[in-house]
CSV table of C-alpha atoms and ligand atoms in Angstrom, one decimal:
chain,number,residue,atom,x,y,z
A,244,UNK,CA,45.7,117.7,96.6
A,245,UNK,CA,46.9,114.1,96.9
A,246,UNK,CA,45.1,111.5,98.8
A,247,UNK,CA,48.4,111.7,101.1
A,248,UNK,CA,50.4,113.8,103.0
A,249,UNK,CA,53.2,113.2,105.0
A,250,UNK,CA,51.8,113.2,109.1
A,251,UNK,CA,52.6,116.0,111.6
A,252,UNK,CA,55.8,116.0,113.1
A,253,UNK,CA,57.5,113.9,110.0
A,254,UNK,CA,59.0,115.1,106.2
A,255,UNK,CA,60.5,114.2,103.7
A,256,UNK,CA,64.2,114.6,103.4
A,257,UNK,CA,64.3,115.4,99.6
A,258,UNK,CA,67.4,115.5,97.3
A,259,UNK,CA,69.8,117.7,97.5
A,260,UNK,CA,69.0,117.4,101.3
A,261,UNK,CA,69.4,113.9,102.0
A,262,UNK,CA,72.7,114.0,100.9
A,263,UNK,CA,73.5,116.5,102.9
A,264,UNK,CA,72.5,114.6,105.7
A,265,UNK,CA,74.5,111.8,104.8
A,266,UNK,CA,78.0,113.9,104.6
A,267,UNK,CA,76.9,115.3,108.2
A,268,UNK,CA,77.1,111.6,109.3
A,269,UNK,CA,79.8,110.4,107.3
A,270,UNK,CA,81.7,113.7,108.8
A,271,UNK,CA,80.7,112.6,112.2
A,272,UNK,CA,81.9,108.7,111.6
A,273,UNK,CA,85.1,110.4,110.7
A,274,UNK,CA,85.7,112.5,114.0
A,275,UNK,CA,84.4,109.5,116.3
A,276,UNK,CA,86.4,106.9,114.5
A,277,UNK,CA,89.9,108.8,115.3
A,278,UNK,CA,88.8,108.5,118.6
A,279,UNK,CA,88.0,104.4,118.8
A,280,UNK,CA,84.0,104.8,118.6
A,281,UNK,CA,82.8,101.8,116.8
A,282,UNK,CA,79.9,101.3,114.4
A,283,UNK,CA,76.6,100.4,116.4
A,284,UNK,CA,72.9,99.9,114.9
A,285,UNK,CA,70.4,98.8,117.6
A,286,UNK,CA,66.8,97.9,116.7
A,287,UNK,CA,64.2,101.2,116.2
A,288,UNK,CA,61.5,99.4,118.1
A,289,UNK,CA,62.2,97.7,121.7
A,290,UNK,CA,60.2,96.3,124.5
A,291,UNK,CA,58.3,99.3,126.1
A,292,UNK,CA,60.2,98.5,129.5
A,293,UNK,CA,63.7,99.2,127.8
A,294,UNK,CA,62.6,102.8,127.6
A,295,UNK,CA,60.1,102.9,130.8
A,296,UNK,CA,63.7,102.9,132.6
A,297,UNK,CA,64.8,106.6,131.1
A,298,UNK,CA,62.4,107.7,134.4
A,299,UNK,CA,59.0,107.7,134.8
A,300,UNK,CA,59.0,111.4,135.5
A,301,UNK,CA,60.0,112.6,132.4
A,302,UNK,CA,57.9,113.5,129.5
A,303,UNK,CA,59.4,111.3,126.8
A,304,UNK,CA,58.4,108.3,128.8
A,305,UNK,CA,55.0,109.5,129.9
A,306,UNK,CA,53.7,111.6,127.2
A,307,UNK,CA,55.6,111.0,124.2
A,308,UNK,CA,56.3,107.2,123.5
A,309,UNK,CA,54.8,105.8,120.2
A,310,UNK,CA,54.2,102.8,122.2
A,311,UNK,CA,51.8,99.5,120.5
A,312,UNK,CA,51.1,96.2,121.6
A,313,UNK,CA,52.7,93.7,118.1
A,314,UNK,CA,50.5,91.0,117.0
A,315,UNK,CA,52.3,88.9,119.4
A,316,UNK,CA,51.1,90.5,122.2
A,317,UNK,CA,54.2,92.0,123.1
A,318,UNK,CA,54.1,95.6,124.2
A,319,UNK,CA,56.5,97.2,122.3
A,320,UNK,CA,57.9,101.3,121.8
A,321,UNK,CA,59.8,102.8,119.0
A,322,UNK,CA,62.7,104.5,120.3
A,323,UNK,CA,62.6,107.9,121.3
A,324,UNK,CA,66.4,107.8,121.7
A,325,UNK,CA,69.2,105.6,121.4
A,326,UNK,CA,71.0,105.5,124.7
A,327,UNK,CA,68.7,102.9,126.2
A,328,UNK,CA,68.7,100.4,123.4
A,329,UNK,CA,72.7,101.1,123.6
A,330,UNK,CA,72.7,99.9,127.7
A,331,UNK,CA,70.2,96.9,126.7
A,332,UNK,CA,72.6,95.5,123.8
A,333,UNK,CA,75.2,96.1,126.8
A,334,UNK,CA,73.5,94.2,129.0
A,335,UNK,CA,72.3,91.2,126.4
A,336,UNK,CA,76.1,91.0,124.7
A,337,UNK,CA,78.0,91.8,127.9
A,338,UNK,CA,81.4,93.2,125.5
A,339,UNK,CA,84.4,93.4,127.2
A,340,UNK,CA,84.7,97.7,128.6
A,341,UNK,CA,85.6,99.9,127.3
A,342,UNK,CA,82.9,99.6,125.1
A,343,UNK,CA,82.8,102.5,122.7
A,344,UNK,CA,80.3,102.8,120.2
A,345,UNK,CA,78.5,105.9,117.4
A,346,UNK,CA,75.0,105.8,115.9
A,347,UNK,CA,72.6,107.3,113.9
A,348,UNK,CA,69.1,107.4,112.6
A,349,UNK,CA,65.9,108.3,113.7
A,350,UNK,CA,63.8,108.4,116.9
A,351,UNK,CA,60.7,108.8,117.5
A,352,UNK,CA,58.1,111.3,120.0
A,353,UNK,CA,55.0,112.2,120.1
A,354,UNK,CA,55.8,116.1,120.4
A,355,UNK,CA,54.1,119.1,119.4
A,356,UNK,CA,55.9,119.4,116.1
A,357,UNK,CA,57.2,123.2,114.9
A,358,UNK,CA,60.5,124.7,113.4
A,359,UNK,CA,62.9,122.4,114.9
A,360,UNK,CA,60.8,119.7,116.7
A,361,UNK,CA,59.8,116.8,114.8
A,362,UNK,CA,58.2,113.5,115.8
A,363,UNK,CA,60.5,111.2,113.8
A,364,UNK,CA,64.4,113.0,114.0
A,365,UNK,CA,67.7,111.6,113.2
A,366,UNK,CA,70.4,112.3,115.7
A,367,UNK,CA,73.9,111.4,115.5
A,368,UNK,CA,75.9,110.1,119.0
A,369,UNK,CA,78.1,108.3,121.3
A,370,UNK,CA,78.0,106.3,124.1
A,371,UNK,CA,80.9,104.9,126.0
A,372,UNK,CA,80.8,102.7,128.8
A,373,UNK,CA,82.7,100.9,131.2
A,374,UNK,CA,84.6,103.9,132.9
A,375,UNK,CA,84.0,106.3,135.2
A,376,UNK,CA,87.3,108.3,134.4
A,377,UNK,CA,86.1,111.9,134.0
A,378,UNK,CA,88.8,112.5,132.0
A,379,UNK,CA,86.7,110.5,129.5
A,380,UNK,CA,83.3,112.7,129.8
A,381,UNK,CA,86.1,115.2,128.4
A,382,UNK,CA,87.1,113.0,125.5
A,383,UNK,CA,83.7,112.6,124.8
A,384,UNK,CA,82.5,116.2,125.4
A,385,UNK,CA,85.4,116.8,123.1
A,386,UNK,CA,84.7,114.8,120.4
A,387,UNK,CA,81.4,116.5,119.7
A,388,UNK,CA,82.7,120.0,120.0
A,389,UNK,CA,85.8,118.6,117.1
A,390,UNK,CA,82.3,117.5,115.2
A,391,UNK,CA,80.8,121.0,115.3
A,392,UNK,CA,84.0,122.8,114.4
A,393,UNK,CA,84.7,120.4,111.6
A,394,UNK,CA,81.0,121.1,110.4
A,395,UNK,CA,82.1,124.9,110.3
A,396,UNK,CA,80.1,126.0,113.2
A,397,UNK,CA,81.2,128.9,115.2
A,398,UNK,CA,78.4,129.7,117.3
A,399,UNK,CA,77.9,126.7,119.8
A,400,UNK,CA,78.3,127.1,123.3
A,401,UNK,CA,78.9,124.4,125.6
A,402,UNK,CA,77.0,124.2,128.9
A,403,UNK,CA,78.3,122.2,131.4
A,404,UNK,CA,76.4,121.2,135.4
A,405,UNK,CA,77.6,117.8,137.6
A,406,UNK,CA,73.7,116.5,139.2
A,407,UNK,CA,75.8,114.7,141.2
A,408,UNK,CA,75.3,111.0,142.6
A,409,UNK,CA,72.0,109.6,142.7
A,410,UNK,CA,72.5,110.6,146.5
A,411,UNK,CA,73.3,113.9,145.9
A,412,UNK,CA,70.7,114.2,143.5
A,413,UNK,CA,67.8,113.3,145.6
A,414,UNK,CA,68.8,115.5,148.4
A,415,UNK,CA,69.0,118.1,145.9
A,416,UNK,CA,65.5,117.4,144.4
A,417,UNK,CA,63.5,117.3,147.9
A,418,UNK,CA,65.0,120.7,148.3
A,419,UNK,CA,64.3,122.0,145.0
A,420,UNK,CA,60.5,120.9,145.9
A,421,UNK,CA,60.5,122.5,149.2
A,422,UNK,CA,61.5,125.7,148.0
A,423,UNK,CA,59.3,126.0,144.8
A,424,UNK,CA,56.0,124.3,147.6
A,425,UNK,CA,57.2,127.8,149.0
A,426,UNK,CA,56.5,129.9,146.4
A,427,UNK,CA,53.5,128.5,144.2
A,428,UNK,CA,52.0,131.3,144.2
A,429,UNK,CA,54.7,132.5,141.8
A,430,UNK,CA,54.7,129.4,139.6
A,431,UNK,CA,52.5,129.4,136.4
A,432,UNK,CA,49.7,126.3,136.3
A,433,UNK,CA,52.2,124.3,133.9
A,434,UNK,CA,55.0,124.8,136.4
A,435,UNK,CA,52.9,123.5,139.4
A,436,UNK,CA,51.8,120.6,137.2
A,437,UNK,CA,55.9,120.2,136.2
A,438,UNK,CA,56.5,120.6,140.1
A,439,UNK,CA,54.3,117.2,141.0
A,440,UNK,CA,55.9,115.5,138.4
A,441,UNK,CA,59.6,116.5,138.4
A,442,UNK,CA,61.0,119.1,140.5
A,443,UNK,CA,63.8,119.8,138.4
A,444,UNK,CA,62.3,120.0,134.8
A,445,UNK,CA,60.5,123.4,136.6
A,446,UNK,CA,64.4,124.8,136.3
A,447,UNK,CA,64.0,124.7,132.7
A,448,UNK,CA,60.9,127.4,132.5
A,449,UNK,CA,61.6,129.7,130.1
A,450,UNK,CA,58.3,132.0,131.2
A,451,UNK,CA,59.3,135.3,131.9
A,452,UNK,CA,57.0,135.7,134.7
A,453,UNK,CA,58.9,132.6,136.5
A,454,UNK,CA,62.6,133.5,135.8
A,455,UNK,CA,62.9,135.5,139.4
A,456,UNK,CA,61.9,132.8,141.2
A,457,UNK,CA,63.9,130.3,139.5
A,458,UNK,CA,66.8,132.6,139.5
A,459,UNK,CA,66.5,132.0,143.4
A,460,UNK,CA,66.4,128.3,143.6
A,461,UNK,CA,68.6,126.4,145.4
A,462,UNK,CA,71.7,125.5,143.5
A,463,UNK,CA,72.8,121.6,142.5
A,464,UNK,CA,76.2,122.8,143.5
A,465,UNK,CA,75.9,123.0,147.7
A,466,UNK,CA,74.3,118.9,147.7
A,467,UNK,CA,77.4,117.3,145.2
A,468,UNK,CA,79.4,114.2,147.4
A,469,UNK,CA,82.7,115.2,148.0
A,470,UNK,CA,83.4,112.3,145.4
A,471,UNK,CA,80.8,114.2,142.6
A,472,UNK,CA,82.6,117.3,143.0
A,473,UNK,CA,86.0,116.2,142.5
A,474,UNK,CA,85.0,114.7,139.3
A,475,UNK,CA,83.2,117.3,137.8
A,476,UNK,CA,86.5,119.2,139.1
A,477,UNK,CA,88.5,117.0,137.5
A,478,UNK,CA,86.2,117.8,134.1
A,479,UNK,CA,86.5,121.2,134.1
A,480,UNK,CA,90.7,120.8,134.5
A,481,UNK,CA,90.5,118.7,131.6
A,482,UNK,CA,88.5,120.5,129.4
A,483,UNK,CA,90.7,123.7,130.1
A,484,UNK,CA,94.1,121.7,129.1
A,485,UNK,CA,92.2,121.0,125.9
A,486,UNK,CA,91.2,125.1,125.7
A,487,UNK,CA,87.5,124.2,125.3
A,488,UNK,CA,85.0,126.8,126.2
A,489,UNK,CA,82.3,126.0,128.4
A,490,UNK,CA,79.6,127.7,130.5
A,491,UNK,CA,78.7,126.4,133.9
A,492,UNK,CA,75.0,126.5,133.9
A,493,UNK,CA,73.6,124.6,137.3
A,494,UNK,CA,70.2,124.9,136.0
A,495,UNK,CA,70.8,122.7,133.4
A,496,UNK,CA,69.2,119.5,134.4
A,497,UNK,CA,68.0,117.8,131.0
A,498,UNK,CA,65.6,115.6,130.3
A,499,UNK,CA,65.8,112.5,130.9
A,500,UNK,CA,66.0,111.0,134.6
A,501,UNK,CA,69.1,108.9,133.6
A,502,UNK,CA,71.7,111.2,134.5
A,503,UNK,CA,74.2,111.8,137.1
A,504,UNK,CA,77.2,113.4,137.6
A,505,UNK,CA,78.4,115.3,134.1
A,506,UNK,CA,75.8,116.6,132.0
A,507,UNK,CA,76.3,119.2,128.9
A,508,UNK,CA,74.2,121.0,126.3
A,509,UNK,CA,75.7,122.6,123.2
A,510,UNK,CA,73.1,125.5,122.6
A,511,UNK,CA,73.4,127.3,119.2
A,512,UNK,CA,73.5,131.2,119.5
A,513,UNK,CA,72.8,131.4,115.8
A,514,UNK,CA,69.7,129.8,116.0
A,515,UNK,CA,66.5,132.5,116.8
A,516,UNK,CA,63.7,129.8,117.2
A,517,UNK,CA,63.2,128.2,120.7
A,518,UNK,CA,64.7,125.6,119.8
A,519,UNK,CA,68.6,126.5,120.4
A,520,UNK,CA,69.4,123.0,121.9
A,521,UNK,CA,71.5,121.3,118.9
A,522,UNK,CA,72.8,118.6,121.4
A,523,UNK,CA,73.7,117.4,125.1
A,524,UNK,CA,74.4,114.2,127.2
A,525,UNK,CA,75.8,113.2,130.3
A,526,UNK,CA,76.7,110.1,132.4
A,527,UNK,CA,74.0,107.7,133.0
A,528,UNK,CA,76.0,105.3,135.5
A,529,UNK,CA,72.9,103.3,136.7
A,530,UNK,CA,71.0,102.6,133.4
A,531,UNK,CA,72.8,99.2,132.2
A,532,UNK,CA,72.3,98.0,135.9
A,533,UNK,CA,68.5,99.6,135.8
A,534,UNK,CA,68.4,97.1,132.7
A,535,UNK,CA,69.6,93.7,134.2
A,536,UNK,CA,73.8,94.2,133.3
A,537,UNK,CA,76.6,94.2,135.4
A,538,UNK,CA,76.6,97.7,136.9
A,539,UNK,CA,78.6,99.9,134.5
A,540,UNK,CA,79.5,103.7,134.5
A,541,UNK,CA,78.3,105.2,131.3
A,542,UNK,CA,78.5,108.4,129.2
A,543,UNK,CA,77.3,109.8,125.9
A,544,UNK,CA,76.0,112.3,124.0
A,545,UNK,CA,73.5,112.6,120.9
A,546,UNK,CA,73.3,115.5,118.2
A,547,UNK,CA,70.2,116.4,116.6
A,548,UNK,CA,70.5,116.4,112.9
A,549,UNK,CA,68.0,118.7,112.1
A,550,UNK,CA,68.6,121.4,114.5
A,551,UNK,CA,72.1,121.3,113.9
A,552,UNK,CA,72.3,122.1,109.9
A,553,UNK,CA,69.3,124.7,110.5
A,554,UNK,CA,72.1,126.4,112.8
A,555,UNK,CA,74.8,125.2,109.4
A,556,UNK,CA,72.2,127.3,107.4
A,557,UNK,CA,71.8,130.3,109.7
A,558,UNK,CA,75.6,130.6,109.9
A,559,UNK,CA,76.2,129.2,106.0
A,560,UNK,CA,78.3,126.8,106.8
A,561,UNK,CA,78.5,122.6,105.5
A,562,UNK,CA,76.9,123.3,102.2
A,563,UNK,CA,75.0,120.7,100.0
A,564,UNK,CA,77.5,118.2,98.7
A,565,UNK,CA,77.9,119.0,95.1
A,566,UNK,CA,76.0,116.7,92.6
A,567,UNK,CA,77.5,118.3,89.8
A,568,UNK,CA,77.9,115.7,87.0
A,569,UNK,CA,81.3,115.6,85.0
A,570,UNK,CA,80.0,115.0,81.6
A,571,UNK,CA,76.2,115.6,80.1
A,572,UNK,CA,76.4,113.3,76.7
A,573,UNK,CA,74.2,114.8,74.2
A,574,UNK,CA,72.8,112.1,71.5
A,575,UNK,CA,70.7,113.1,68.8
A,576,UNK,CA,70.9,109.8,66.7
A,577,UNK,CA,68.9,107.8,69.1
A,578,UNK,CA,70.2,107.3,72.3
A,579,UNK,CA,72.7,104.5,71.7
A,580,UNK,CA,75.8,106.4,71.5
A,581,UNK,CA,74.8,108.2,74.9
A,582,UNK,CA,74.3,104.4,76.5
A,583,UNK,CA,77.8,103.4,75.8
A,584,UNK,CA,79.4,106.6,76.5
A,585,UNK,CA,78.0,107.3,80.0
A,586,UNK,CA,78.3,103.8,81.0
A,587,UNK,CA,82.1,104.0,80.1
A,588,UNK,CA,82.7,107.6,81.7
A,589,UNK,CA,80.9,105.8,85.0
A,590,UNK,CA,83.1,102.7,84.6
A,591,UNK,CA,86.2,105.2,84.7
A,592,UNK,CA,84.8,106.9,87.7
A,593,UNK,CA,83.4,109.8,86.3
A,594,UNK,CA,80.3,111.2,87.1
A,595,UNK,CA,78.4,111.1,83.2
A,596,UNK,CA,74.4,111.9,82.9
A,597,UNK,CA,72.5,112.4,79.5
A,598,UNK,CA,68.5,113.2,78.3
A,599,UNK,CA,66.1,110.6,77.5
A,600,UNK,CA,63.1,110.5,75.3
A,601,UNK,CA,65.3,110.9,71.5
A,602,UNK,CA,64.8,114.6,72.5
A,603,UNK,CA,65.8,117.8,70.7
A,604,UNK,CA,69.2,119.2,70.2
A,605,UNK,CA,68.4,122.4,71.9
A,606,UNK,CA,66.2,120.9,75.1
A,607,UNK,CA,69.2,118.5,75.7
A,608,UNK,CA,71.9,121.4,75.7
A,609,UNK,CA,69.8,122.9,78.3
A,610,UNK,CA,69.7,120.0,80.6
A,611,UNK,CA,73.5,119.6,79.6
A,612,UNK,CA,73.6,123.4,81.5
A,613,UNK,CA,71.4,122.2,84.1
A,614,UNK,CA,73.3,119.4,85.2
A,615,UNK,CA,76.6,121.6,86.1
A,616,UNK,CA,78.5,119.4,83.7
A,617,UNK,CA,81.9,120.6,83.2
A,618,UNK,CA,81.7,119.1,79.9
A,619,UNK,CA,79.3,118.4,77.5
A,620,UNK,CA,80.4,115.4,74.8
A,621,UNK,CA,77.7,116.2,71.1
A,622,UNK,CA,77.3,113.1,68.8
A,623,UNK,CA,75.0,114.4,65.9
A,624,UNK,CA,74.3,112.3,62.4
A,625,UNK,CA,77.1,114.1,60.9
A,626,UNK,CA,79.7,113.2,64.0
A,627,UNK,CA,78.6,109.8,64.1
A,628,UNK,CA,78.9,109.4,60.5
A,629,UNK,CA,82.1,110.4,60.9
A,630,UNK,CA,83.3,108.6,63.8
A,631,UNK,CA,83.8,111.7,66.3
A,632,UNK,CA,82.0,113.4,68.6
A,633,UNK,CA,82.3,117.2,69.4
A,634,UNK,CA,83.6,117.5,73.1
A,635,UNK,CA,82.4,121.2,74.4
A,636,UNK,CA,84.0,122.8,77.3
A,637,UNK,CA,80.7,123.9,79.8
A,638,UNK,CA,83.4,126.4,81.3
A,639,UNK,CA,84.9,128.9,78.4
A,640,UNK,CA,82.5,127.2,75.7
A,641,UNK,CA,85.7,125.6,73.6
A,642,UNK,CA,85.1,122.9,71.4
A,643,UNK,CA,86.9,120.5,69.9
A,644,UNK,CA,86.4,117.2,68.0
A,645,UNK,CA,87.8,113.7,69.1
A,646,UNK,CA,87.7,110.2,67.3
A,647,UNK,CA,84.6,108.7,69.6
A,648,UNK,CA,87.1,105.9,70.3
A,649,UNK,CA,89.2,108.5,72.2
A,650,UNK,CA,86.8,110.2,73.7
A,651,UNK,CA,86.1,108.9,77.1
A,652,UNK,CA,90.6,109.0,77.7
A,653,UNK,CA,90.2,112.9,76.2
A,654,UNK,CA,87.9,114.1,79.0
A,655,UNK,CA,89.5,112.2,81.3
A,656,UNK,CA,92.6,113.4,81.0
A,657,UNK,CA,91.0,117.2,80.7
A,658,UNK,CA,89.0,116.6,84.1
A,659,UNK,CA,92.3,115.2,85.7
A,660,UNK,CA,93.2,118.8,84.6
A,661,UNK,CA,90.7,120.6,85.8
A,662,UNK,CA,90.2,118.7,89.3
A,663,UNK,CA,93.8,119.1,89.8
B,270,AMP,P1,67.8,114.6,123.8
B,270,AMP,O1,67.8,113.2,123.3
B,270,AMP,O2,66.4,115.1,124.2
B,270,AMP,O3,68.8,114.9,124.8
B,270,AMP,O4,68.1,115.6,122.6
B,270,AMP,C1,69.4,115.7,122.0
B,270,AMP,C2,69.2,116.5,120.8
B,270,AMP,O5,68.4,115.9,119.8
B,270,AMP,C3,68.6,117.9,121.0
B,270,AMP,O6,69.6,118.8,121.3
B,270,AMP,C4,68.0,118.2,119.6
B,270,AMP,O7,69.0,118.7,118.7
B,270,AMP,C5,67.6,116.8,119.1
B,270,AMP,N1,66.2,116.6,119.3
B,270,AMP,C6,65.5,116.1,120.5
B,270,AMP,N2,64.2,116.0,120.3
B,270,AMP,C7,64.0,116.5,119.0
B,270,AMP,C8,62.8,116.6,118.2
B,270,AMP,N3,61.6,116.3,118.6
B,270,AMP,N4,63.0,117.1,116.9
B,270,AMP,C9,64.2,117.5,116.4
B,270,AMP,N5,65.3,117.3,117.2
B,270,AMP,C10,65.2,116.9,118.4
């Protein structure tokens, strides 16, 4: 064993993996882009109030924050998401709205870590703010759905509920309270304990023992403003002119205290683990206000990375980029020869990789094979001697011999061939 092991709740994104993970991104830059999302990278560690305003009733704030006081005294949090940091650079660079900006990169909770829960995880997302135009929680409802169809997925289902105004929503949680204070008998311990805290975070149970009496709950639906229900009206009319599908679900509260009005969770039916949730978001239009700014509508969404290519994997779908190389150079008269060549395949743009170590004929073949090459270029004594090399097709096993000067324009010219 080594001294040291990665912690709990964090891994190692090896290779091929982590470049997997950096085609879902650049895939995702590419769908927000089209839509006028801009480029933003906020800090991974704020001051601890930043994220004390997600609610002090939710779990990420009270049980989960890697939170430290910095040599300077200052008590400081990494982030456990990126929506916050996103409202405080709002509020500290007051752009000019719409502001529409993506992100990536990790976050950070202190979870119970399993298949599909991590304590550091990357998520990709949005956030756009400045309008309350519902016809924009579409546009950004739709951009992620584009994302997961663009990744291949077919087997993501959209949930969509309105909480309502922050009105609405507190009228809705003292009667949520009432009626489970009604029936504690039939809550579990945890779900009483949940019930102190946050009434509506008992709507997410998923005990079996509880589902009746949640299935009975008052609804979010009878307590939405006249003004709330238009818009998440208005939502549902837009999202039908674009053809999405979508599930009303009004027990879908999520978890963070933020939001208000729209919120949506893209669940992944081809996932078998508890962990089903690949995504969600909502509006949030009190947060930049909550953090000193102007007051601002706002609405977003983020994407787990890891969840989201375990569902890739369970419906094989967004395979590994290839890292195939183009051409293996195989030098067995010291190494030199393999320098200049790969260096000049790489300055033309092809992808060229060789053995080290003055190595064997036969070992280096073998790596030639391992590498995927497509071809493999062979400079022995008697090649070099001669001023050729042997250039050997990896695909039908062809060989042919080219003036060494020549060589690097042959196999270009073959791969244009190929690739074509
Ligand atoms: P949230 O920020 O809690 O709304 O989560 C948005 C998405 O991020 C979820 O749907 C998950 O895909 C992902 N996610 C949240 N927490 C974790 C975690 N601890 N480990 C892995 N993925 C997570």
């Amino acid at each position: 064993m080594p001294s040291f092991q990665t912690t709990p709740g964090t891994r190692d994104i090896l290779p091929p993996d982590a470049a997997r993970w950096r085609s879902f991104v650049e895939e995702f830059d590419a769908v927000v882009s089209l839509a006028g999302f801009q480029h933003i990278v906020v800090p991974m560690f704020e001051d601890l109030g930043v994220f004390q305003r997600l609610g002090d009733a939710t779990d990420v704030v009270t049980k989960e924050m890697y939170d430290f006081v910095d040599k300077g005294g200052r008590h400081v949090a990494l982030r456990p998401e990126q929506t916050a940091g996103v409202c405080r650079s709002f509020a500290q660079h007051r752009p000019l709205p719409p502001w529409k900006v993506w992100y990536s990169g990790p976050n950070f909770r202190y979870e119970r870590a399993q298949h599909g829960r991590y304590r550091q995880f990357d998520q990709v997302g949005v956030e756009a703010l400045g309008s309350d135009d519902p016809l924009l929680d579409v546009e950004v409802i739709a951009l992620a759905v584009e994302f997961f169809q663009n990744l291949g997925l077919r087997n993501v289902v959209l949930n969509i509920n309105s909480l309502g105004d922050s009105g609405d929503r507190a009228r809705y949680v003292e009667a949520l309270s009432q009626y489970f204070q009604g029936h504690i008998s039939e809550l579990s311990p945890e779900s009483v304990a949940t019930l102190e805290r946050n009434p509506l975070r008992v709507l997410d149970s998923k005990r079996e023992s509880e589902q009746a009496v949640v299935a009975q709950a008052p609804s979010i639906s009878g307590f939405l403003s006249d003004e709330a229900a238009s818009h998440f009206a208005q939502v549902k009319q837009g999202l039908d002119a674009l053809d999405i599908a979508y599930v009303v679900n009004e027990r879908l509260v999520r978890g963070l205290d933020y939001y208000c009005r729209t919120t949506f969770e893209f669940q992944s039916t081809a996932l078998e683990s508890a962990q089903t949730a690949v995504g969600g978001g909502g509006r949030y239009d009190g947060l930049v206000e909550d953090l000193g700014g102007p007051a601002t509508p706002g609405i977003g969404f983020a994407i787990g990375l890891d969840r989201t290519l375990l569902a890739c994997d369970a419906e094989q779908v967004f395979p590994h980029p290839s890292t195939k190389a183009d051409v293996f150079v195989i030098d067995t008269t010291g190494g030199m020869q393999a320098l200049q060549l790969c260096q000049q395949f790489r300055t033309a743009g092809f992808a060229s990789d060789r053995a080290y170590g003055g190595r064997a004929m036969k070992a280096q073949m073998k790596a030639a094979d391992k590498s995927g090459a497509t071809y493999a270029v062979i400079i022995g004594t008697d090649e070099l001697s001669q001023g050729v090399a042997t250039v050997k097709s990896m695909v039908d096993g062809q060989q042919e011999e080219i003036l060494l000067d020549a060589v690097v324009q042959h196999v270009a010219a073959q791969l244009g061939k190929v690739n074509s």
